């Protein structure tokens, strides 16, 4: 499985760091939605789904967390530990987010608006979706 991690360019000076992200330049799709999660309690594991169409970039802009990616054949755990790294998560990828540090803020840039019908929340349905799209 190919893991696509973007290393964004921090613009640093003696005032601190600044990262700027532009669609089709730093991000490979049009950004239609931004959301973020924080105050994730100890031991919390979120996600447990894939998407039919949605593409996303996950950035842990504060603290750290881990992302499990599962393409139905292979699983990989990707740590997100820097505010300038972004993990690309394709549509047909089962994802789980876990091991959040108490101060973690996970920012997500999404290619589509929120649509519950785009979610595949059952793992067997996910495997079926993968098989059909091959
Ligand atoms: C994903 C991972 C990385 C909204 O109302 N609008 C939104 O845009 C989103 C993302 C969520 N919600 C509501 C729906 C639920 O009542 O917020 C609540 C929590 O969402 P969910 O349980 O889907 O959160 P996660 O952390 O399991 O998954 C989220 C995204 O939903 C998902 O697309 O890939 O983060």
CSV table of C-alpha atoms in Angstrom, one decimal, residues 24-73:
chain,number,residue,atom,x,y,z
A,24,UNK,CA,-4.6,22.2,-6.5
A,25,UNK,CA,-1.2,23.6,-5.4
A,26,UNK,CA,-0.5,22.1,-2.0
A,27,UNK,CA,-3.7,20.0,-1.8
A,28,UNK,CA,-4.6,17.8,-4.8
A,29,UNK,CA,-8.3,18.6,-4.9
A,30,UNK,CA,-10.8,21.5,-4.5
A,31,UNK,CA,-11.4,22.0,-0.7
A,32,UNK,CA,-15.1,22.0,-0.2
A,33,UNK,CA,-15.1,21.4,3.6
A,34,UNK,CA,-12.8,21.8,6.6
A,35,UNK,CA,-13.4,20.2,10.0
A,36,UNK,CA,-11.3,19.4,13.0
A,37,UNK,CA,-11.6,17.2,16.1
A,38,UNK,CA,-10.1,17.9,19.5
A,39,UNK,CA,-10.7,17.0,23.2
A,40,UNK,CA,-10.5,13.3,22.1
A,41,UNK,CA,-10.4,11.5,25.4
A,42,UNK,CA,-7.8,8.9,26.4
A,43,UNK,CA,-8.2,5.6,24.6
A,44,UNK,CA,-10.6,7.0,22.0
A,45,UNK,CA,-10.7,5.4,18.6
A,46,UNK,CA,-12.8,7.1,15.9
A,47,UNK,CA,-13.5,6.5,12.2
A,48,UNK,CA,-14.3,2.9,11.5
A,49,UNK,CA,-15.5,3.7,8.0
A,50,UNK,CA,-14.5,4.3,4.4
A,51,UNK,CA,-16.0,6.7,1.8
A,52,UNK,CA,-17.4,6.0,-1.7
A,53,UNK,CA,-16.1,9.3,-3.2
A,54,UNK,CA,-14.5,11.5,-0.6
A,55,UNK,CA,-10.8,12.4,-0.6
A,56,UNK,CA,-9.2,14.0,2.4
A,57,UNK,CA,-6.0,15.3,3.8
A,58,UNK,CA,-5.5,14.8,7.5
A,59,UNK,CA,-3.2,17.2,9.4
A,60,UNK,CA,-2.5,16.9,13.2
A,61,UNK,CA,-2.0,20.6,13.6
A,62,UNK,CA,-1.4,20.3,17.4
A,63,UNK,CA,-0.3,17.2,19.4
A,64,UNK,CA,-0.1,13.8,17.9
A,65,UNK,CA,-2.3,10.9,16.8
A,66,UNK,CA,-2.1,7.8,14.6
A,67,UNK,CA,-4.1,6.8,11.6
A,68,UNK,CA,-4.8,3.2,10.6
A,69,UNK,CA,-5.3,2.9,6.8
A,70,UNK,CA,-6.7,-0.4,5.5
A,71,UNK,CA,-7.3,-0.9,1.7
A,72,UNK,CA,-8.9,-4.3,2.3
A,73,UNK,CA,-5.7,-6.2,1.6
